[in-house]
XYZ file of C-alpha atoms in Angstrom:
569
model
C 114.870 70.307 25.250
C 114.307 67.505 27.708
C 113.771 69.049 31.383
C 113.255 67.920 35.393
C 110.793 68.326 36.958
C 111.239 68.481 40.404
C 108.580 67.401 43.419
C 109.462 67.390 47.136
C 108.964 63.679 48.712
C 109.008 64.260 52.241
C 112.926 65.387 52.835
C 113.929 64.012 49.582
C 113.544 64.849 45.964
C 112.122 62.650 43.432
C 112.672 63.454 39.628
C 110.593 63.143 36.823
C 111.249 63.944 33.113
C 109.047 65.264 30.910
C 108.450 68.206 28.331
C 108.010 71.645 29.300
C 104.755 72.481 30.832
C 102.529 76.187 30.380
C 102.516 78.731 32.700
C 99.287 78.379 33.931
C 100.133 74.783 34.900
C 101.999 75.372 37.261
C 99.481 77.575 39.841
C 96.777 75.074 38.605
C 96.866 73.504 42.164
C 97.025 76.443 44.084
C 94.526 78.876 46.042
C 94.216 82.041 43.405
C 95.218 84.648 47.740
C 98.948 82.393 46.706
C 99.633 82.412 43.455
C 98.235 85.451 42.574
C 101.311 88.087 43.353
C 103.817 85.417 42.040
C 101.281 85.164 38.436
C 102.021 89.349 38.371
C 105.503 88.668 38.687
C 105.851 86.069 36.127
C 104.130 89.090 33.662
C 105.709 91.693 35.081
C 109.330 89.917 34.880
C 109.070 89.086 31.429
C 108.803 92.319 30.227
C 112.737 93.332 31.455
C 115.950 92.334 32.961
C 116.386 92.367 36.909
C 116.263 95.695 37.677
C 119.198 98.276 37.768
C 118.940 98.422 41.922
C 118.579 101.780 42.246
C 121.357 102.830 40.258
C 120.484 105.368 38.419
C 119.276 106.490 34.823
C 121.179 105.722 31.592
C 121.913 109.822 31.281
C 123.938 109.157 34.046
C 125.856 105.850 32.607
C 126.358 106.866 29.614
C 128.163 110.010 31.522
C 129.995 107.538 33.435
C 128.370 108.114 36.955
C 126.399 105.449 38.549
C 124.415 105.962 42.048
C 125.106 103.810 45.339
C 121.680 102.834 45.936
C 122.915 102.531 49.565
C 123.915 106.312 50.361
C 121.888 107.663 47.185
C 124.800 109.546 46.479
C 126.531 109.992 42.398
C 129.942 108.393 41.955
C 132.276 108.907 39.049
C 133.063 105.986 37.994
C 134.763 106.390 34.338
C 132.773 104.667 31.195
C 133.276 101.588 29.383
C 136.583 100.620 28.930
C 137.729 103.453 31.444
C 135.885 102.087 33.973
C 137.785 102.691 37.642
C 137.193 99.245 39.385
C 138.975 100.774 42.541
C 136.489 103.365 42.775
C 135.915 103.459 46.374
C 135.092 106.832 47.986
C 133.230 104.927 50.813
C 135.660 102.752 52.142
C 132.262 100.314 52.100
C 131.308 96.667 51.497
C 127.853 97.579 50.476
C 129.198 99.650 47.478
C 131.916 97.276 46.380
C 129.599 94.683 46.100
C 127.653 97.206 44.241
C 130.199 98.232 41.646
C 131.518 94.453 41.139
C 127.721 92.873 40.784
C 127.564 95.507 37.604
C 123.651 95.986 38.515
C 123.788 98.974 36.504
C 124.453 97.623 33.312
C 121.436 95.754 33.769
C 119.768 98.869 33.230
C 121.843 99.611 30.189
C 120.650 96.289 28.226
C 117.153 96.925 29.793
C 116.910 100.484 27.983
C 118.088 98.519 24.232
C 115.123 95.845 24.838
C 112.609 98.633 25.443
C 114.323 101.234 22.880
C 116.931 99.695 20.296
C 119.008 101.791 21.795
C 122.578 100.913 20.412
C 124.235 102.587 22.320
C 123.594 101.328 25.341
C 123.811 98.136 23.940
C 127.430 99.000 22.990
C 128.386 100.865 26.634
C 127.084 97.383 28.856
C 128.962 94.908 26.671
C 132.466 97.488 27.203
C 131.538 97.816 30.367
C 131.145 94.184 31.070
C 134.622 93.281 29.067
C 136.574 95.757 30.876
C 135.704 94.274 34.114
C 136.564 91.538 32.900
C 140.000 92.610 32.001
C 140.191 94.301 35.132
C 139.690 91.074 37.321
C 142.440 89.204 35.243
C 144.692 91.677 35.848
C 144.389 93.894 39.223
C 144.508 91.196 42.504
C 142.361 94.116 44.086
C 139.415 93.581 41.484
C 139.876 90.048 41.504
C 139.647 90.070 45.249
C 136.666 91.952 45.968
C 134.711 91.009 42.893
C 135.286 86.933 43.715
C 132.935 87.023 46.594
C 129.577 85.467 46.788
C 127.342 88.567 46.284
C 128.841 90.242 43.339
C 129.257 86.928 41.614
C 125.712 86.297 41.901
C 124.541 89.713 40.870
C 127.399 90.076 38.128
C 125.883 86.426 36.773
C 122.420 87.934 36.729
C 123.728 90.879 34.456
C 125.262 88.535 32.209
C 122.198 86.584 31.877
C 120.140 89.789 31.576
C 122.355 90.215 27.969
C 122.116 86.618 26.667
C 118.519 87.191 27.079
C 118.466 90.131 24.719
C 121.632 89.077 21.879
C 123.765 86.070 21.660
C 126.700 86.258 24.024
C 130.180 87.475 22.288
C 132.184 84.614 23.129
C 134.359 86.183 26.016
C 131.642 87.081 27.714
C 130.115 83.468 27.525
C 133.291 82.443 28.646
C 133.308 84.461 32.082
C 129.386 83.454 32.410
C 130.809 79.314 32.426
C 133.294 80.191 34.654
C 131.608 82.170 37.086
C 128.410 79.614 37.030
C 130.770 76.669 37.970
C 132.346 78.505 40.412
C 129.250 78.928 42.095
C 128.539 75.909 41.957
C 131.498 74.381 43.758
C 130.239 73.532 46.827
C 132.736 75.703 49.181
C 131.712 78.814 47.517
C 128.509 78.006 47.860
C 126.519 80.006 50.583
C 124.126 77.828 52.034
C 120.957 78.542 53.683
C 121.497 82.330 53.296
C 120.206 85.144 51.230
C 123.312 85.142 49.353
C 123.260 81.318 48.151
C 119.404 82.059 47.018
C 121.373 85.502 44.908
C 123.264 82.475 43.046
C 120.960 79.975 42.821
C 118.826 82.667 41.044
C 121.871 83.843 38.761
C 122.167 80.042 37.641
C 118.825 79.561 36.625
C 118.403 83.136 34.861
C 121.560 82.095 32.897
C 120.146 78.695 32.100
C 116.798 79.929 31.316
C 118.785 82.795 28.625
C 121.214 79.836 27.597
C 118.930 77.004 27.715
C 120.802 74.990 29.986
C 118.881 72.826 31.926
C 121.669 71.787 33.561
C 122.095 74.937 35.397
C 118.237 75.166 35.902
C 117.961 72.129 37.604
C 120.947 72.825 39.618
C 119.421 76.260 41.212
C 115.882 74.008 41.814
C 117.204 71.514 43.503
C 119.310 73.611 45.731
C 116.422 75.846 46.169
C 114.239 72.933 47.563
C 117.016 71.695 50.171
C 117.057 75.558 51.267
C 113.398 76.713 51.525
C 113.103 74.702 54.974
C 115.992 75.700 56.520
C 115.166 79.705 55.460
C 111.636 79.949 56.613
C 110.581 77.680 59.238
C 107.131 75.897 59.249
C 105.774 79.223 60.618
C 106.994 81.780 58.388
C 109.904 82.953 60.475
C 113.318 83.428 58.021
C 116.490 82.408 59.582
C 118.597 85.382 59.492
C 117.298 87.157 62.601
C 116.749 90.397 60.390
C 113.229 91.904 59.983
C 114.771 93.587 56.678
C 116.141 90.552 55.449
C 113.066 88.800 55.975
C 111.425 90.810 53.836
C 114.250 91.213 51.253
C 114.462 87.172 51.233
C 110.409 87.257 50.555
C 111.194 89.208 47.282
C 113.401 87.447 46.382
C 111.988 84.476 46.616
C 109.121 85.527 45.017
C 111.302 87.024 42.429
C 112.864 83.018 41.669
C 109.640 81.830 41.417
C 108.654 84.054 38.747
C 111.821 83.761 36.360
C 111.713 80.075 36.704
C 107.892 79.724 35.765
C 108.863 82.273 33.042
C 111.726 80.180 31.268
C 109.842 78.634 28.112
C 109.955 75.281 29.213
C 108.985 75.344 33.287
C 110.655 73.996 35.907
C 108.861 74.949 38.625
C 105.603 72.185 38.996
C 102.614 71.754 41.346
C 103.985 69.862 44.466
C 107.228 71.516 44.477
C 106.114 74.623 43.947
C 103.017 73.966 46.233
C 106.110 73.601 49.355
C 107.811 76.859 48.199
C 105.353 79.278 47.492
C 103.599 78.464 51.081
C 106.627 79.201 53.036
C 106.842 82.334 51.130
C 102.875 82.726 52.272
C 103.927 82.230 55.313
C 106.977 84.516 55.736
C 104.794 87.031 54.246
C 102.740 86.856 57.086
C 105.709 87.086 59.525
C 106.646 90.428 57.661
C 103.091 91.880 58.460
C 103.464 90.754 61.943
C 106.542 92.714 62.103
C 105.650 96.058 60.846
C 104.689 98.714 62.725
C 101.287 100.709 62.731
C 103.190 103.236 60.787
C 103.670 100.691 58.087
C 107.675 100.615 58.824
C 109.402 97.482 59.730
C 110.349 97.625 63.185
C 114.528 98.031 63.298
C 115.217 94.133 64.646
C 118.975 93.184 63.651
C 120.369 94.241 60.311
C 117.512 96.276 59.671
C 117.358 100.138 58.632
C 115.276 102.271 60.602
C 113.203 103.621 57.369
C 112.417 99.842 55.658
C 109.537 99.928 54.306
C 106.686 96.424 56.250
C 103.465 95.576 54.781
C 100.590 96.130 56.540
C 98.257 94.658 53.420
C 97.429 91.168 54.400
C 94.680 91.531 57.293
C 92.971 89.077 59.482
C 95.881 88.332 61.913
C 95.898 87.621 65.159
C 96.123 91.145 67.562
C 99.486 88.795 69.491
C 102.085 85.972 68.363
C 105.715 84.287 68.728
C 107.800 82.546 66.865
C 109.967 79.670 67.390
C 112.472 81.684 65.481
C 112.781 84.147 68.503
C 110.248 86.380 68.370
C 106.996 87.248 69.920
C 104.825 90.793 69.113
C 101.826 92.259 69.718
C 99.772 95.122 68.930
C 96.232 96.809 70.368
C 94.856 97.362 67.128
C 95.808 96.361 63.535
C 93.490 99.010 61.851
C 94.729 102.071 64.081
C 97.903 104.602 63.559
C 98.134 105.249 66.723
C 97.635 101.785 68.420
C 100.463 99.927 70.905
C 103.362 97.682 69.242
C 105.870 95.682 71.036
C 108.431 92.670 70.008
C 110.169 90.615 72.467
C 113.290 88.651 71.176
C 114.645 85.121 71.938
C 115.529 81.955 70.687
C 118.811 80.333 68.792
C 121.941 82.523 69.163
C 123.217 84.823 67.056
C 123.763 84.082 63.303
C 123.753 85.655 59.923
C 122.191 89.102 59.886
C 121.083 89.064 63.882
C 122.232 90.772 67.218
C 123.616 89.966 70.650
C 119.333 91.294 71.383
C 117.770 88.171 72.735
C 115.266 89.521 75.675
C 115.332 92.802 73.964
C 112.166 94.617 73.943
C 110.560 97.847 71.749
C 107.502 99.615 72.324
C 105.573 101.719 69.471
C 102.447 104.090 70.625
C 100.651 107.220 69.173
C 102.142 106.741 65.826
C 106.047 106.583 66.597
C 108.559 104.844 68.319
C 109.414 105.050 71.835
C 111.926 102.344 72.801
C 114.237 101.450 70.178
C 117.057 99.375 69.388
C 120.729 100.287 68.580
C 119.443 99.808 65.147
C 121.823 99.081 61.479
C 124.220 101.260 59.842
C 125.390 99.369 57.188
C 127.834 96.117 56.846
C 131.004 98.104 57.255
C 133.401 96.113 60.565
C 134.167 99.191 62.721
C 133.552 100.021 65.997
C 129.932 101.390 65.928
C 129.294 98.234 63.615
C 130.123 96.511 67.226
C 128.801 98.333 69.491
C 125.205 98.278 67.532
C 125.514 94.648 67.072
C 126.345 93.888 71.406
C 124.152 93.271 74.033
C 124.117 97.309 75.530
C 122.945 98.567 72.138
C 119.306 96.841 73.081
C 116.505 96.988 75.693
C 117.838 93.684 77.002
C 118.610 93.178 81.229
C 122.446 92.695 81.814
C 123.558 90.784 84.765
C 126.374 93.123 87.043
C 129.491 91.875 87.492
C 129.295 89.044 84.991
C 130.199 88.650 81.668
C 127.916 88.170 78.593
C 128.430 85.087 76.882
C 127.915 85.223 72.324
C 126.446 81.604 71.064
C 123.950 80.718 73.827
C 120.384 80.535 73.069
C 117.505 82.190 74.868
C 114.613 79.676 76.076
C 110.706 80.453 76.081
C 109.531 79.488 78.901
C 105.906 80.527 78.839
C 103.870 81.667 76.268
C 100.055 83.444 76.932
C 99.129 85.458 73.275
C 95.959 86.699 75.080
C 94.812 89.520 72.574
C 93.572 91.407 75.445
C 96.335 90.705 77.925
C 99.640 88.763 76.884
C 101.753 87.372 79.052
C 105.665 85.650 77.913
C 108.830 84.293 80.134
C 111.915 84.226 78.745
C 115.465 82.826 80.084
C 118.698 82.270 79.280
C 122.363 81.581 80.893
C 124.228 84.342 78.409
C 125.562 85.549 82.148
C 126.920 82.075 83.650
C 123.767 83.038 85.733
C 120.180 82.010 84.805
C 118.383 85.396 83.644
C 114.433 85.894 83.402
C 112.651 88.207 81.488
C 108.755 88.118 82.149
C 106.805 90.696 79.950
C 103.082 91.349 80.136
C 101.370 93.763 77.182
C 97.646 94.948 78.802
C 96.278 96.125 74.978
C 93.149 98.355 76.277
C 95.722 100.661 78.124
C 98.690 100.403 75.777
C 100.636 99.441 78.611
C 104.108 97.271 78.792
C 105.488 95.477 81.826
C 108.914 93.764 82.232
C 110.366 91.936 85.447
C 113.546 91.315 85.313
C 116.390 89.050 87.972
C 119.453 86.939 87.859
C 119.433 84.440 90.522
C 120.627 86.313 93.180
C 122.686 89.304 91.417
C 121.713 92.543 90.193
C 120.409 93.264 86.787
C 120.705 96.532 84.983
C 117.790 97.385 82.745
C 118.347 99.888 80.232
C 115.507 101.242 77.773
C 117.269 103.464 75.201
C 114.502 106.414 74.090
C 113.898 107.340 70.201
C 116.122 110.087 69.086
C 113.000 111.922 68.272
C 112.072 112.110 71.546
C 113.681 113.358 74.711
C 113.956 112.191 78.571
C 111.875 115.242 79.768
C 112.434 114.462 83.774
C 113.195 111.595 86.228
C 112.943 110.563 89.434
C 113.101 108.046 92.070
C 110.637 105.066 90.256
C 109.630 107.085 87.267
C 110.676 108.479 84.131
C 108.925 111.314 82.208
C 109.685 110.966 78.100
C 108.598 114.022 75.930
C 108.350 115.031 72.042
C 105.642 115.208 69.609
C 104.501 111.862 71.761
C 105.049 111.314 75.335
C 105.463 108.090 77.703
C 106.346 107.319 81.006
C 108.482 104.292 82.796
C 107.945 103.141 86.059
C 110.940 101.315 87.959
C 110.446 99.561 91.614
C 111.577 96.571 92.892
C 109.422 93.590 92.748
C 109.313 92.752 96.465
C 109.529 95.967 98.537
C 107.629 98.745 95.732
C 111.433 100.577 96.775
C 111.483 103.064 93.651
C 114.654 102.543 91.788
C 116.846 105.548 90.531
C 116.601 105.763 86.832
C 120.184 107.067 85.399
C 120.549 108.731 81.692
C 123.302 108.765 79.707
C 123.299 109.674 75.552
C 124.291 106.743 73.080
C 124.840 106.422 69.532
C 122.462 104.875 67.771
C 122.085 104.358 63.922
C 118.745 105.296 62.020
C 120.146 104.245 58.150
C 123.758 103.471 56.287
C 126.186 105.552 58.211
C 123.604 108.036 59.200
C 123.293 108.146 63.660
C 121.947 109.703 65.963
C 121.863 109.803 69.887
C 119.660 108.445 71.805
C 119.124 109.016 75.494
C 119.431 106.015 77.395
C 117.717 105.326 80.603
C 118.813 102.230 82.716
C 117.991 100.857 86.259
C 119.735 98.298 88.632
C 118.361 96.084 91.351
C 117.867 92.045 91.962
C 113.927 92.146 90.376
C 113.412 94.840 88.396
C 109.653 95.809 87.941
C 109.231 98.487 84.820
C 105.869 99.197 83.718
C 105.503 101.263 80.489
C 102.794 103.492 79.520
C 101.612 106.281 76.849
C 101.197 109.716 78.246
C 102.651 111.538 80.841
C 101.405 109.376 83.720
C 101.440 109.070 87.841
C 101.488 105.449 89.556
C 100.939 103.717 92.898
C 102.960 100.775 94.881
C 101.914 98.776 97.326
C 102.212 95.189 98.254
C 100.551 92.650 96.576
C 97.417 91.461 99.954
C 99.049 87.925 99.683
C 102.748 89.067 100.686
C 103.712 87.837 97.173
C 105.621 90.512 95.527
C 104.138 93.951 94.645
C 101.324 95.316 92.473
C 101.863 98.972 90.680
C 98.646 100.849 88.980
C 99.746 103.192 86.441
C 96.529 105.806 85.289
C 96.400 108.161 82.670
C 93.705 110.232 80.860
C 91.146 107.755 80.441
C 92.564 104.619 82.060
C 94.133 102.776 84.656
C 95.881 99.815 84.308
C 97.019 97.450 87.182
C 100.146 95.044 87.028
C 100.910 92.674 89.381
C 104.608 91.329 89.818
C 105.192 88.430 91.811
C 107.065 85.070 92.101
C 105.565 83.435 89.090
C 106.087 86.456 87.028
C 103.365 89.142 85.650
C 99.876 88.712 85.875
């Protein structure tokens, strides 16, 4: 078979044909810290299909009951030919696209490769036709089973069986058509997770098939994407620390299967550009996990999602063009201080209305928190967790928040001792500043907060795990198996400012909530200054006349934050 091979020439592509080219060819230029996890996942992905997601065990499928890898739970969904392609006991997105990307079957022609297991063999190809069937006949099916994601992941299990036996020749029928309709360009979803689910389905089906066609067609699109998904620094464009890490997989995961296919597609330049984004968005993912080794919950991200914490040698603070900037006291330490500060573009894809939102991890857990994700479902906790009052984020009184502006960094200072950022924005009508200052030996946060003139209201909504154990004038006490305390004056007169609590929903996983007890302040500069422990504090104002300086001191420190016209020092 004559291939392309593909190499990126500044924005454009350049071809080049040749014959197919060994493995090991392909890594030949790279460092072996690169191309070392992706060489493991060539192996390991030649060994079986995709993956079953979760789904199960094939004593379950061949009872008829798969599992939605979402709630965990075991759904009757009928077997083979009987399949129910309505099953829907959810009411949910997440498990439609579940049931009409058949990832479980994958799992069914996985167990034949590994055991000649006919019968499972028999059950994915009647499970496959009868969805078939179903789709050609019910306008529900059809409906919810012609959408981006399952098409992708339905392609992948019919390319997971053409690797194993020669498709029957309905089956190779539905795999043309639902190939070219992915790759008609309106179905096509660009620049997103989902377009890199069927730009992977295409080239698992052509590498099965051997149709170049379709393998060149996922590469080149591929190419044209990897720029747009992870920016020069590693950031991923779907303002989701979950789906940054999901799109690292799976990105990993395409350059794998396509160094796998017999003849390779995947060649030195091109695959030079691609796998160092991925480097690089790998190291975005470690900057975004927790000292717990959890992601920390930013956008459409679950509040148990599992970071990485492997890579070492980062720097203690950084930001992102992308919108974020973090910062820890210690990478090596449990218990050490985390915080993230969003901004940037506005809202898109997987993100939230959260730009100047803040967290703050210390002692092992979290302490501020986001609204946080329950799942894809459009209700009205879907809303509310996606708005501006589900995050730690200053809201301007008596004006309205404006979705699609962007949120400008102003100033940037990733001192590893003491960090300093400015943030503003005109999602108000009204310029807004955020200034935050992180002081790493005393695992202390500042934020000062204004609007030109109006009032602000600063809320900082408290982990469920932990409770507001008192407040008063200027300070709030938070208690549990970790405690912290918030200070709250204003910026020019060290006036303390009444903290008020309220409880709010917030969500922890898919459809699983809690409440959270909110705390929020109002005034026209806002001074909070977070710290671990159960702490007292001091006012006065700053010896120039310019603004106000508070010292916070707790067992074994005292820290000292100055708040002024220029912001935090």
């Amino acid at each position: 078979m004559t291939i392309a091979l593909w190499t990126l020439a500044g924005l454009g592509l350049v071809a080049a044909v040749g014959a197919g080219v060994a493995v090991a060819t392909v890594f030949s230029s790279l460092t072996p810290a690169a191309s070392a996890d992706l060489v493991v996942a060539v192996k390991e992905r030649s060994k079986a299909c995709a993956g079953s997601t979760g789904m199960g065990n094939p004593q379950l499928w061949h009872q008829g009951i798969v599992i939605n890898p979402v709630s965990k739970t075991q759904i009757p969904i009928g077997l083979g030919a009987g399949t129910n392609w309505r099953t829907d006991p959810y009411d949910s997105n997440s498990w439609r696209v579940q049931l009409h990307g058949l990832a479980w079957v994958r799992g069914l022609v996985d167990q034949y490769r590994r055991t000649s297991d006919q019968a499972s063999l028999d059950l994915a190809i009647a499970t496959i036709r009868s969805h078939i069937q179903a789709s050609a006949s019910d306008p529900v099916v059809l409906k919810e089973s012609m959408k981006a994601h399952p098409v992708s992941l339905r392609l992948d299990t019919i390319s997971c069986l053409a690797s194993v036996i020669g498709l029957p020749e309905d089956i190779s029928a539905e795999a043309e058509r639902l190939a070219a309709w992915q790759l008609t360009e309106k179905n096509y979803a660009i620049n997103h997770n989902h377009g890199l689910m069927q730009n992977l389905s295409l080239a698992r089906l052509g590498c099965a098939t051997n149709r170049a066609d379709l393998i060149d067609a996922a590469w080149i699109r591929m190419l044209k994407e990897i720029e747009f998904v992870v920016d020069e620094q590693g950031a991923n464009n779907e303002q989701s620390t979950g789906y940054a890490e999901y799109n690292k997989r799976k990105w990993t995961d395409a350059i794998g299967d396509l160094a796998a296919c017999d003849e390779v597609y995947v060649i030195n330049d091109a695959a030079q550009s691609v796998i160092e984004r991925i480097s690089k968005l790998g190291t975005f993912i470690q900057q975004t996990t927790q000292p717990d080794g959890m992601l920390v919950p930013i956008g459409n991200t679950y509040g148990n999602r599992q970071g990485d914490l492997s890579l070492g040698g980062q720097p203690l603070v950084a930001y992102y063009n992308m919108g974020y900037a973090m910062g820890r006291s210690n990478w090596n330490d449990p218990s050490a201080m985390y915080w993230t500060l969003r901004f940037g573009p506005k809202r898109m894809r997987h993100g939230h209305e959260d730009r100047m939102s803040v967290t703050y991890f210390v002692n092992g857990g979290r302490v501020l928190v986001d609204g946080g994700h329950s799942g894809h479902d459009k209700n009205s906790l879907k809303a509310y967790l996606m708005s501006p009052g589900a995050h730690n984020a200053p809201q301007v009184v008596g004006k309205k928040f404006k979705s699609g502006s962007k949120t400008d960094l102003l100033r940037a200072n990733p001192d590893p001792v003491r960090a300093t950022f400015t943030v503003a924005d005109k999602s108000y009508g009204v310029t807004r500043t955020r200034h935050l200052l992180a002081d790493n030996p005393s695992k202390t946060l500042a934020t000062l907060d204004y609007a030109n003139g109006s009032e602000v209201l600063v809320p900082w909504s408290v982990d469920p795990s932990l409770k507001v154990a008192g407040y008063l004038p200027g300070l709030t006490q938070i208690g549990g198996n970790r405690t912290a305390t918030i200070v709250t004056v204003d910026a020019e007169t060290c006036a303390p400012l009444m903290p008020t609590a309220e409880s709010k929903t917030i969500a922890s996983n898919w459809r699983t909530t809690a409440q959270s007890q909110k705390v929020s302040v109002q005034g026209k500069r806002v001074f909070s200054v977070i710290t671990p422990g159960l702490n007292t504090y001091t006012c006065q104002i700053a010896p120039t006349g310019d603004g106000v300086v508070v010292t916070v001191s707790g067992p074994g420190y005292t820290s000292t934050v100055s708040a002024g016209a220029n912001g935090l020092s």
